[in-house]
GROMACS .gro file of N, CA and C in nm:
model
  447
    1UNK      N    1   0.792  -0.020   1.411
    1UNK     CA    2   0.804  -0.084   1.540
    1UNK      C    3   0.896  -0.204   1.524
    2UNK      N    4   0.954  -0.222   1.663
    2UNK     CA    5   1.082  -0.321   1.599
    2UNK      C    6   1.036  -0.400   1.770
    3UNK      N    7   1.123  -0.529   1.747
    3UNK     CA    8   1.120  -0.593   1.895
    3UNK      C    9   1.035  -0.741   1.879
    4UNK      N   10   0.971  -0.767   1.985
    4UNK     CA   11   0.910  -0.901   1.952
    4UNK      C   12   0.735  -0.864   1.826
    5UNK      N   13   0.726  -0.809   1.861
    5UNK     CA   14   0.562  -0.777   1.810
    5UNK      C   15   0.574  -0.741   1.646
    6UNK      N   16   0.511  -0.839   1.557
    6UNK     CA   17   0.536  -0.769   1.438
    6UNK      C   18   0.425  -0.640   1.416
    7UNK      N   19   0.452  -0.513   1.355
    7UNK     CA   20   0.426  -0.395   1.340
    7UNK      C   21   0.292  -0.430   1.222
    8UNK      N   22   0.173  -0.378   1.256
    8UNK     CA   23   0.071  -0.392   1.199
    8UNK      C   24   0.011  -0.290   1.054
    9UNK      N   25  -0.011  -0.276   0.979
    9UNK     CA   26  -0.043  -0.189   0.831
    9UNK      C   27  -0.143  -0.233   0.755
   10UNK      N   28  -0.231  -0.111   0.699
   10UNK     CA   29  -0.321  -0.144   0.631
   10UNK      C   30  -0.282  -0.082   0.492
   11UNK      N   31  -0.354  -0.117   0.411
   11UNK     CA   32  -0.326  -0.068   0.243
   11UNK      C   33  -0.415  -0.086   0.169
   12UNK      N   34  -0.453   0.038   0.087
   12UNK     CA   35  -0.552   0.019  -0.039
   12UNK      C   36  -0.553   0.001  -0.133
   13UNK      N   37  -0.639  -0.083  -0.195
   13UNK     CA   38  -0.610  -0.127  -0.330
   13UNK      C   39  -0.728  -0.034  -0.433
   14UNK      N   40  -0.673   0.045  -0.497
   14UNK     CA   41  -0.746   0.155  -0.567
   14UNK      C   42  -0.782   0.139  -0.709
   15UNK      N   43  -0.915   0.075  -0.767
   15UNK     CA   44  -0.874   0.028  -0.928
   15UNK      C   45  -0.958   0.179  -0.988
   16UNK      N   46  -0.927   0.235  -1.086
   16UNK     CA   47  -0.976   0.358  -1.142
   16UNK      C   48  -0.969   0.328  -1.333
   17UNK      N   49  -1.056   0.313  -1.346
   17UNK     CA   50  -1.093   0.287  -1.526
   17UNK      C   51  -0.986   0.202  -1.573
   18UNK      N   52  -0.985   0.076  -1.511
   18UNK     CA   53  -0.888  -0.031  -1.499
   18UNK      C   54  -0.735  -0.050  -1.493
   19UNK      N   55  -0.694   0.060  -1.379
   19UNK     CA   56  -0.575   0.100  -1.332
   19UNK      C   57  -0.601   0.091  -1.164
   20UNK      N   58  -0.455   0.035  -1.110
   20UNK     CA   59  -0.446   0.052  -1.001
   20UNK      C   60  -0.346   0.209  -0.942
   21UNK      N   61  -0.347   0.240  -0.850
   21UNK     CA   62  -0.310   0.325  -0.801
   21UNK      C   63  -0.190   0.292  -0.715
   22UNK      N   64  -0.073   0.315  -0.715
   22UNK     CA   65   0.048   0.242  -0.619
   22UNK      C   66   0.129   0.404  -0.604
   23UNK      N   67   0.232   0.406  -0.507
   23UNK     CA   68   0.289   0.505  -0.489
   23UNK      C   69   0.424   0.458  -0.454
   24UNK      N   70   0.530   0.529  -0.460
   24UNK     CA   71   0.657   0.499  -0.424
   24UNK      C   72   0.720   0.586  -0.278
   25UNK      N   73   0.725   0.484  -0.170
   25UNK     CA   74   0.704   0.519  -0.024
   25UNK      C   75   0.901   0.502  -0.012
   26UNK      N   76   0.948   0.565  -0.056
   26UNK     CA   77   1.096   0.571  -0.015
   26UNK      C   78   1.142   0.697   0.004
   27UNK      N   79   1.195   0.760   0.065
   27UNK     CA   80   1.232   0.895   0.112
   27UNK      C   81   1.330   0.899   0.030
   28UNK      N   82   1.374   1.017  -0.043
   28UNK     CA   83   1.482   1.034  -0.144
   28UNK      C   84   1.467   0.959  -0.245
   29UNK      N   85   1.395   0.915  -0.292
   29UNK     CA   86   1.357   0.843  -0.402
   29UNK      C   87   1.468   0.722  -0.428
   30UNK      N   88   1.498   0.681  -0.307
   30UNK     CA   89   1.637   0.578  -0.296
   30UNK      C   90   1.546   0.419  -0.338
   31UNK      N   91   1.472   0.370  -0.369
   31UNK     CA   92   1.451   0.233  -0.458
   31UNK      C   93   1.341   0.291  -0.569
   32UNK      N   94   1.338   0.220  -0.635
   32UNK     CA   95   1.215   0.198  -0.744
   32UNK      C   96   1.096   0.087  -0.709
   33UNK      N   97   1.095   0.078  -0.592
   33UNK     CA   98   0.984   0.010  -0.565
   33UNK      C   99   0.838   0.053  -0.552
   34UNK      N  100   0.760  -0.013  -0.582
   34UNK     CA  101   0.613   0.066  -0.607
   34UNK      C  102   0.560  -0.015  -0.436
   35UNK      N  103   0.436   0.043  -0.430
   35UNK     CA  104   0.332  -0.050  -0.340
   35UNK      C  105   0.185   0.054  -0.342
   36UNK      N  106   0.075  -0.046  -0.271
   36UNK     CA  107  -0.040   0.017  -0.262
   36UNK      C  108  -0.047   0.125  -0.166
   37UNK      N  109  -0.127   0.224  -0.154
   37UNK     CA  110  -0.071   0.313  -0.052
   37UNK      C  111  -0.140   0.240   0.060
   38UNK      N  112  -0.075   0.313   0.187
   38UNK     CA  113  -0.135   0.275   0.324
   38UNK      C  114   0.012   0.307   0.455
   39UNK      N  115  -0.018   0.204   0.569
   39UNK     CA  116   0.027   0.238   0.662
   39UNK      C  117   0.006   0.202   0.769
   40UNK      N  118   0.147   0.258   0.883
   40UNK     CA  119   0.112   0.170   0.975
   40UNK      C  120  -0.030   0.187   1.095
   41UNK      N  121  -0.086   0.114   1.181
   41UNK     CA  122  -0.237   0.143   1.211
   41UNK      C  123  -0.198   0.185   1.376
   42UNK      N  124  -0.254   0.288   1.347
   42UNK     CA  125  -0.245   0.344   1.527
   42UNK      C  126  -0.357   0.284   1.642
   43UNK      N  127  -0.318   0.253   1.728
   43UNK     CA  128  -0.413   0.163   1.854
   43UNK      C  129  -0.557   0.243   1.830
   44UNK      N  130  -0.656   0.173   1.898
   44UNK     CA  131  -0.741   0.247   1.907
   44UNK      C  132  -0.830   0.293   1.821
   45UNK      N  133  -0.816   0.250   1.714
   45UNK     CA  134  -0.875   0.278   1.541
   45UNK      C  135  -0.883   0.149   1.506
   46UNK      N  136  -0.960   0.166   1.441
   46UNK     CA  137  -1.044   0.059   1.310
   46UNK      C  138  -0.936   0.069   1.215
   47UNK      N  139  -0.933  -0.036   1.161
   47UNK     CA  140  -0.843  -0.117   1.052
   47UNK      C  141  -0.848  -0.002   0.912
   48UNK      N  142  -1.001   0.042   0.895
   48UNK     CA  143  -1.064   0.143   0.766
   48UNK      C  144  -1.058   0.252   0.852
   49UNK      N  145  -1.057   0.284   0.959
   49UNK     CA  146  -1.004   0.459   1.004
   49UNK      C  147  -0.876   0.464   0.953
   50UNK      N  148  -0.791   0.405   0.997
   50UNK     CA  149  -0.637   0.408   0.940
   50UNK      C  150  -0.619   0.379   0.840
   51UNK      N  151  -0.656   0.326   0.748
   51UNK     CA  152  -0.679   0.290   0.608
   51UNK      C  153  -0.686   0.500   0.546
   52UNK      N  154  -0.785   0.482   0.574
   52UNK     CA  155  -0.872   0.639   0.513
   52UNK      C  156  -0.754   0.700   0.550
   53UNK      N  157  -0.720   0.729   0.675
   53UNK     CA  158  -0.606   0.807   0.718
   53UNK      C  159  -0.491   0.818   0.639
   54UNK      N  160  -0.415   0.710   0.626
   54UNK     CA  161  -0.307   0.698   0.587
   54UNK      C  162  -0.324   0.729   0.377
   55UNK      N  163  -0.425   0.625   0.375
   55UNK     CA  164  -0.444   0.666   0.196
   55UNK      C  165  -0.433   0.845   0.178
   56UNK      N  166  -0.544   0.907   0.251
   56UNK     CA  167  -0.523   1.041   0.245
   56UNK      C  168  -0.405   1.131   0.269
   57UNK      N  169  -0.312   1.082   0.361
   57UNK     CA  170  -0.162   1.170   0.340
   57UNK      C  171  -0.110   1.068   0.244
   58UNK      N  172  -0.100   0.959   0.198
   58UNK     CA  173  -0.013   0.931   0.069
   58UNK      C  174  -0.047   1.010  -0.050
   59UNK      N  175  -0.189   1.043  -0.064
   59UNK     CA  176  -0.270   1.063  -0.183
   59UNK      C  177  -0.319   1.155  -0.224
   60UNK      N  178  -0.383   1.222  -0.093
   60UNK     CA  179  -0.468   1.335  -0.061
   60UNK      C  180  -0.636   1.277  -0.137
   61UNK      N  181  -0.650   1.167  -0.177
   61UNK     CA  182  -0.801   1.140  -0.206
   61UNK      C  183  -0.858   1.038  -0.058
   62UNK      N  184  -0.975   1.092  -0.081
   62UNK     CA  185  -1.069   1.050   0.032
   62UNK      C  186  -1.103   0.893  -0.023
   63UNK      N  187  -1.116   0.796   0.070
   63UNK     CA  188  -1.167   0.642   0.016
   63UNK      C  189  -1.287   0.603   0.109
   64UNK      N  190  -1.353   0.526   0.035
   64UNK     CA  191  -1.422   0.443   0.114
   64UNK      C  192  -1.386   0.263   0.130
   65UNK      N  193  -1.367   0.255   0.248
   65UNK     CA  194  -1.303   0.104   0.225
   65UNK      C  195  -1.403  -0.007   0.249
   66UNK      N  196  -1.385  -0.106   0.166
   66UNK     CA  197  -1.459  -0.253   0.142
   66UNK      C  198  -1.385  -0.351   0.172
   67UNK      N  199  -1.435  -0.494   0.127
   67UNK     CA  200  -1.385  -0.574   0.172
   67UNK      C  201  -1.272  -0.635   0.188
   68UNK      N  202  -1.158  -0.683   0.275
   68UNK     CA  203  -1.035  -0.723   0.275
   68UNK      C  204  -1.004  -0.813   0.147
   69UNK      N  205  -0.900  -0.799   0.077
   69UNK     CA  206  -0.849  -0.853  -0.011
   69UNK      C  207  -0.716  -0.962   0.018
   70UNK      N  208  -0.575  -0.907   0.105
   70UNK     CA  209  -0.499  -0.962   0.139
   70UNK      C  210  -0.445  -1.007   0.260
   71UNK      N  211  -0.366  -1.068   0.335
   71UNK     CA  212  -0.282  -1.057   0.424
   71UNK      C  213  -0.168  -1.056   0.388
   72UNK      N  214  -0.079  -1.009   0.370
   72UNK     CA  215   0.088  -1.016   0.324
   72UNK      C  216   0.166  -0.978   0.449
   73UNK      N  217   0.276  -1.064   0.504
   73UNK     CA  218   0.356  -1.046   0.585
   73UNK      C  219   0.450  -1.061   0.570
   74UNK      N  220   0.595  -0.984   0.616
   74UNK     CA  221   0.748  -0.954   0.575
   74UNK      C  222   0.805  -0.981   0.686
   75UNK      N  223   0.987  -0.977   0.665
   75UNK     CA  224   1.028  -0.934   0.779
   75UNK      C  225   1.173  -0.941   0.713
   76UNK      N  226   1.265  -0.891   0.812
   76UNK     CA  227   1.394  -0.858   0.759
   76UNK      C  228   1.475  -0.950   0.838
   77UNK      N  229   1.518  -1.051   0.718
   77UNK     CA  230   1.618  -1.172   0.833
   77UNK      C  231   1.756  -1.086   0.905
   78UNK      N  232   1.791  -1.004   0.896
   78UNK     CA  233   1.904  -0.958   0.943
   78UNK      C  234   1.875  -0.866   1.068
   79UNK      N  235   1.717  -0.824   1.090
   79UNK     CA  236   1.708  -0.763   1.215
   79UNK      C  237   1.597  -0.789   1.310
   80UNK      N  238   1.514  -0.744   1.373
   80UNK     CA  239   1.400  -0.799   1.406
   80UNK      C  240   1.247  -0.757   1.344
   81UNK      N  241   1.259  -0.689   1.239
   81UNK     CA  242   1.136  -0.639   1.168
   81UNK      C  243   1.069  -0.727   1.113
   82UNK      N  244   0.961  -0.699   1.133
   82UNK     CA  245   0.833  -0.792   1.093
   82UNK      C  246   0.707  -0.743   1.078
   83UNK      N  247   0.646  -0.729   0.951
   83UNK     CA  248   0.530  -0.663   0.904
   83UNK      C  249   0.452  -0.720   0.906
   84UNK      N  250   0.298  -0.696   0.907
   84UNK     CA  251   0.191  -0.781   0.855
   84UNK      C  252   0.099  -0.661   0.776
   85UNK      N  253   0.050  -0.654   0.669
   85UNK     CA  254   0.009  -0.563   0.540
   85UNK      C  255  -0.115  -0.618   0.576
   86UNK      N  256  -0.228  -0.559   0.578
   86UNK     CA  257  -0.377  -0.623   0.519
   86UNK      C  258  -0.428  -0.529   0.445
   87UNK      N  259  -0.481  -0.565   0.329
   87UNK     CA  260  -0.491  -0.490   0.192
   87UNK      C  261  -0.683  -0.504   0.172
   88UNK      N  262  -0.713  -0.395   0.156
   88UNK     CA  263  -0.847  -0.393   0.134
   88UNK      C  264  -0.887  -0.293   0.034
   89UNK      N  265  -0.962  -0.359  -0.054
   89UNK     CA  266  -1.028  -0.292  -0.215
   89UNK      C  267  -1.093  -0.166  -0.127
   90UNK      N  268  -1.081  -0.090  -0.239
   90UNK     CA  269  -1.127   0.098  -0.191
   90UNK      C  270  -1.177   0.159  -0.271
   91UNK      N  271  -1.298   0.227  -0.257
   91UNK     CA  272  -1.373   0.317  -0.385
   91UNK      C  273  -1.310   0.474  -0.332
   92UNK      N  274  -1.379   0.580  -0.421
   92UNK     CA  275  -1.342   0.716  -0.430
   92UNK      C  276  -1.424   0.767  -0.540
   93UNK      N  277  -1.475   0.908  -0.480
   93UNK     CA  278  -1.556   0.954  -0.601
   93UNK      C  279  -1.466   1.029  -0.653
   94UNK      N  280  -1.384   1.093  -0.618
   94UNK     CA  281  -1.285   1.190  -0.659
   94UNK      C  282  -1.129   1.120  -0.669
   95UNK      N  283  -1.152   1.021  -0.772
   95UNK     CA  284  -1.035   0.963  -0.823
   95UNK      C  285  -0.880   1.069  -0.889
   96UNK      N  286  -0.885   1.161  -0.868
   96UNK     CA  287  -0.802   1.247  -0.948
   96UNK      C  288  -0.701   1.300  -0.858
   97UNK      N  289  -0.575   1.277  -0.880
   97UNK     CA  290  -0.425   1.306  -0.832
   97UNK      C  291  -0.393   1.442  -0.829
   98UNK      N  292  -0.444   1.537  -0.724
   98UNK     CA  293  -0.360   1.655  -0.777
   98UNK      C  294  -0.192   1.662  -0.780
   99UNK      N  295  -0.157   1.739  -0.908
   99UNK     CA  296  -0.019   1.727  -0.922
   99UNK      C  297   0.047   1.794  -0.811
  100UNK      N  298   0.038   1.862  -0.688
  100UNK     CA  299   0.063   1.944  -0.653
  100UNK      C  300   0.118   1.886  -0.519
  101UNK      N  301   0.007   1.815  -0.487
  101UNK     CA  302  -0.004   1.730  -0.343
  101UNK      C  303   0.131   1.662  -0.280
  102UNK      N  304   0.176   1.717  -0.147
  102UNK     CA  305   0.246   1.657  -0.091
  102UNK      C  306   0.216   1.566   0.037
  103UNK      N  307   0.268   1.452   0.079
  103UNK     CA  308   0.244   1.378   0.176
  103UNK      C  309   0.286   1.448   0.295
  104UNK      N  310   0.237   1.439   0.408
  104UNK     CA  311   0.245   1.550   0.486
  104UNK      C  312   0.337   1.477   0.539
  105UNK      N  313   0.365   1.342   0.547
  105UNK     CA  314   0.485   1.255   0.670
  105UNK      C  315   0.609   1.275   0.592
  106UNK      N  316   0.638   1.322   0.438
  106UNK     CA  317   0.716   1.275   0.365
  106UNK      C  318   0.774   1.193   0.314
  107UNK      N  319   0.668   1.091   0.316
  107UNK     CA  320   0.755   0.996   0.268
  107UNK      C  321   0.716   0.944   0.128
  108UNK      N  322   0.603   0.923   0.095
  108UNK     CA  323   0.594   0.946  -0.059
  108UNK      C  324   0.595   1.052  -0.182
  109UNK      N  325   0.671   0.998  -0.262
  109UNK     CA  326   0.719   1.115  -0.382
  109UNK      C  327   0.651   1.081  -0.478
  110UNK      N  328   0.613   0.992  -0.498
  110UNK     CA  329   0.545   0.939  -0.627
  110UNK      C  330   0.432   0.870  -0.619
  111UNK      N  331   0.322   0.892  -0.709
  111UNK     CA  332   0.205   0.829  -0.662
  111UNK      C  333   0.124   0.828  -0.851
  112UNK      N  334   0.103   0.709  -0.887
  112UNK     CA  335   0.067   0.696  -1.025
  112UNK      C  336  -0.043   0.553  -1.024
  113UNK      N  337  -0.161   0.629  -1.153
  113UNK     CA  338  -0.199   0.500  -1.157
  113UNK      C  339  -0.179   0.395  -1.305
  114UNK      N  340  -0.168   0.233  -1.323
  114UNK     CA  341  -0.122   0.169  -1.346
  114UNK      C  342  -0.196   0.070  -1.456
  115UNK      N  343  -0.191   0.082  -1.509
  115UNK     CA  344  -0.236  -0.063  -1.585
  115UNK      C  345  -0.193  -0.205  -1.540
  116UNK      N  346  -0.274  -0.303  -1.589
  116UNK     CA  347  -0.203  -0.418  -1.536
  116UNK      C  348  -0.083  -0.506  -1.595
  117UNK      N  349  -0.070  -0.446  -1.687
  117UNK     CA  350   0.012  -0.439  -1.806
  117UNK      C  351   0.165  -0.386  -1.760
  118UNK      N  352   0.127  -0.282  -1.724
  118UNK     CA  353   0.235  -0.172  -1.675
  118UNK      C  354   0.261  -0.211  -1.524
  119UNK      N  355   0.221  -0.275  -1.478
  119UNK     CA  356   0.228  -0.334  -1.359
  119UNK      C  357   0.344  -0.426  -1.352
  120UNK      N  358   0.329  -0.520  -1.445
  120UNK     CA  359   0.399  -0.617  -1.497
  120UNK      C  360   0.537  -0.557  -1.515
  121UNK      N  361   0.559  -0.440  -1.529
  121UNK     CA  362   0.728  -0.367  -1.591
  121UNK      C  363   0.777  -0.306  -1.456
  122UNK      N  364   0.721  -0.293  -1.372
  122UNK     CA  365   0.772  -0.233  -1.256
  122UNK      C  366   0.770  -0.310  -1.132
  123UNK      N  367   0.905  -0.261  -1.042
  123UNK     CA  368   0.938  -0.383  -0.892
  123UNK      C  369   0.766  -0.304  -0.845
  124UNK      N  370   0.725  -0.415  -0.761
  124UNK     CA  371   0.595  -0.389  -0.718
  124UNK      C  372   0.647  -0.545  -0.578
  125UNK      N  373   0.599  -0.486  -0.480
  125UNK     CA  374   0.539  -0.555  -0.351
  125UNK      C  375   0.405  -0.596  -0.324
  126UNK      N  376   0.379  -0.696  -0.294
  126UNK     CA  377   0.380  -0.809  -0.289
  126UNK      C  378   0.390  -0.871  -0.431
  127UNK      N  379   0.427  -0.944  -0.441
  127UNK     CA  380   0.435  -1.047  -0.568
  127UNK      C  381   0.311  -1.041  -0.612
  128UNK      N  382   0.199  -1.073  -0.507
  128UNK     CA  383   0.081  -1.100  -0.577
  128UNK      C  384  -0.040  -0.988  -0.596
  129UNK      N  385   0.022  -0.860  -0.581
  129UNK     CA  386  -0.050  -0.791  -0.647
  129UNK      C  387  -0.151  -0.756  -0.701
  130UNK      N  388  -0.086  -0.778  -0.847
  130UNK     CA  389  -0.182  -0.807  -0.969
  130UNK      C  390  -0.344  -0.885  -0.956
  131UNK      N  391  -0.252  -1.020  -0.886
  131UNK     CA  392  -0.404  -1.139  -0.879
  131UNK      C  393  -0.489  -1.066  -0.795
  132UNK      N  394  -0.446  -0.976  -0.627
  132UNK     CA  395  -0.561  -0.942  -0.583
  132UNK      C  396  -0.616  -0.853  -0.555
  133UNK      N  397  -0.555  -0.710  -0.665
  133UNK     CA  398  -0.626  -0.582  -0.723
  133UNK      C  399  -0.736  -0.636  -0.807
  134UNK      N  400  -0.685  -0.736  -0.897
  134UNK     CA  401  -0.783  -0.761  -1.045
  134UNK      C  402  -0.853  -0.881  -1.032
  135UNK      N  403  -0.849  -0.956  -0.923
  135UNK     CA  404  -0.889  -1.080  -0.855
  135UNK      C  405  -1.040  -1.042  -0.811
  136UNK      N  406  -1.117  -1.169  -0.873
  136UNK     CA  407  -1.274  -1.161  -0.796
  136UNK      C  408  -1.282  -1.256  -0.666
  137UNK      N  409  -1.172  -1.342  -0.622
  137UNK     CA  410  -1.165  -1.408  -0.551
  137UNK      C  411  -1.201  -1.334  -0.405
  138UNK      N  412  -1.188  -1.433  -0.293
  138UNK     CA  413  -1.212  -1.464  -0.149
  138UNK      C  414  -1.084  -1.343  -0.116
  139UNK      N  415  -1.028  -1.331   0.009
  139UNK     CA  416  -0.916  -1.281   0.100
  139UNK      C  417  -0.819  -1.440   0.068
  140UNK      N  418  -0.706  -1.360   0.016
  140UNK     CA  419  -0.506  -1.423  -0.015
  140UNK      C  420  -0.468  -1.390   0.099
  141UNK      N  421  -0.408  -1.450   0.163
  141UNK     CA  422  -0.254  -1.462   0.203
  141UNK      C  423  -0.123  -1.515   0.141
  142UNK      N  424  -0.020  -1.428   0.150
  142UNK     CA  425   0.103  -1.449   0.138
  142UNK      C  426   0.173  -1.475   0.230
  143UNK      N  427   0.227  -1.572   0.230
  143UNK     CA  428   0.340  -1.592   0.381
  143UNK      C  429   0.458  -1.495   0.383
  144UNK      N  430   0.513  -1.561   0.513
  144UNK     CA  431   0.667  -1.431   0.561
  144UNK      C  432   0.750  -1.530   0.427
  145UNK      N  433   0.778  -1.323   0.378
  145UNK     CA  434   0.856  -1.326   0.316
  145UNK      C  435   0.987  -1.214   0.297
  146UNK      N  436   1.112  -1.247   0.285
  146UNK     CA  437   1.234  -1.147   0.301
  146UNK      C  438   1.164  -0.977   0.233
  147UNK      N  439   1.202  -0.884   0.388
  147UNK     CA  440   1.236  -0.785   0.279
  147UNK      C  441   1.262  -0.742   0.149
  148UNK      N  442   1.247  -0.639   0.082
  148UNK     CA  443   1.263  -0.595  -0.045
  148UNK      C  444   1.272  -0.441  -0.013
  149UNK      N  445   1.419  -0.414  -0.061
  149UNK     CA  446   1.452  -0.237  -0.075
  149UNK      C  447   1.499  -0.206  -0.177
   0.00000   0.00000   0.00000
C-alpha cells in the first residue's frame, strides 16, 4: 500500500532448538536479505489471524502466536512507502521445513533456520533482531528507518 497511510505487517519470530527461522522474501532471489516471516494484515482480522496466515504460505508450518516482541517501522525516502512490522514470538509443534514447499504468493524462495551466531554473518532486517528473538525483555521499538534492498 502506498499513499498517505503507512501499510501495516505482522511477523514471527520462530526460535527452534536455539535457532531462529527467517526466510528470504525477494522474488528472483534479487537481494540477500533475510527477515522473519510474515506479512501484510488484511482488514478485518486479528493481528495473530494474519500472523498464522501469512507464516503458513511463507512456511507451510502452522504457529501459535504469543506475546508481541517488536514494533519496527520503515519507509522509503524516495517514494511514499511506509511500513510498520509488529513482530510477535511463535510456538509450533511441527517445527520441520518441508523441502518441497512452495509459497503460494511467490514470493519466498528461501526459508532456513539460524543460529545466533549465523545470524550475525547474514544482511538480516531489522537491526535488532537478534536482541528480540533471544531477548527476555518487554516489547522494542525501532524507529523509521530507510529502506533496505
Amino acid at each position: 500500500m502506498t499513499g498517505k497511510y503507512p501499510r501495516l505487517a505482522v511477523r514471527g519470530l520462530l526460535l527452534h532448538q536455539d535457532k531462529l527461522l527467517l526466510v528470504n522474501a525477494w522474488p528472483g532471489k534479487k537481494s540477500d536479505l533475510w527477515c522473519a516471516p510474515g506479512g501484510g494484515v488484511d482488514p478485518g482480522k486479528s493481528l495473530p489471524d494474519n500472523l498464522i496466515r501469512e507464516f503458513y504460505e511463507e512456511t507451510g508450518l502452522d504457529i501459535t502466536v504469543g506475546a508481541p516482541a517488536l514494533v519496527n517501522e520503515f519507509h522509503d525516502p524516495g517514494s511514499d512507502f511506509h511500513q510498520v512490522d509488529i513482530y510477535f514470538h511463535c510456538d509450533t509443534e511441527m517445527p520441520e521445513i518441508a523441502e518441497d514447499w512452495v509459497d503460494p504468493e511467490g514470493v519466498v524462495h528461501s526459508r532456513r533456520f539460524v543460529s545466533r551466531t549465523e545470524l550475525a554473518g547474514l544482511r538480516v532486517k531489522p537491526d535488532s533482531l537478534a536482541e528480540v528473538a533471544w531477548g527476555t525483555g518487554g516489547i522494542a521499538y525501532d524507529p523509521l528507518e530507510p529502506i533496505v534492498r
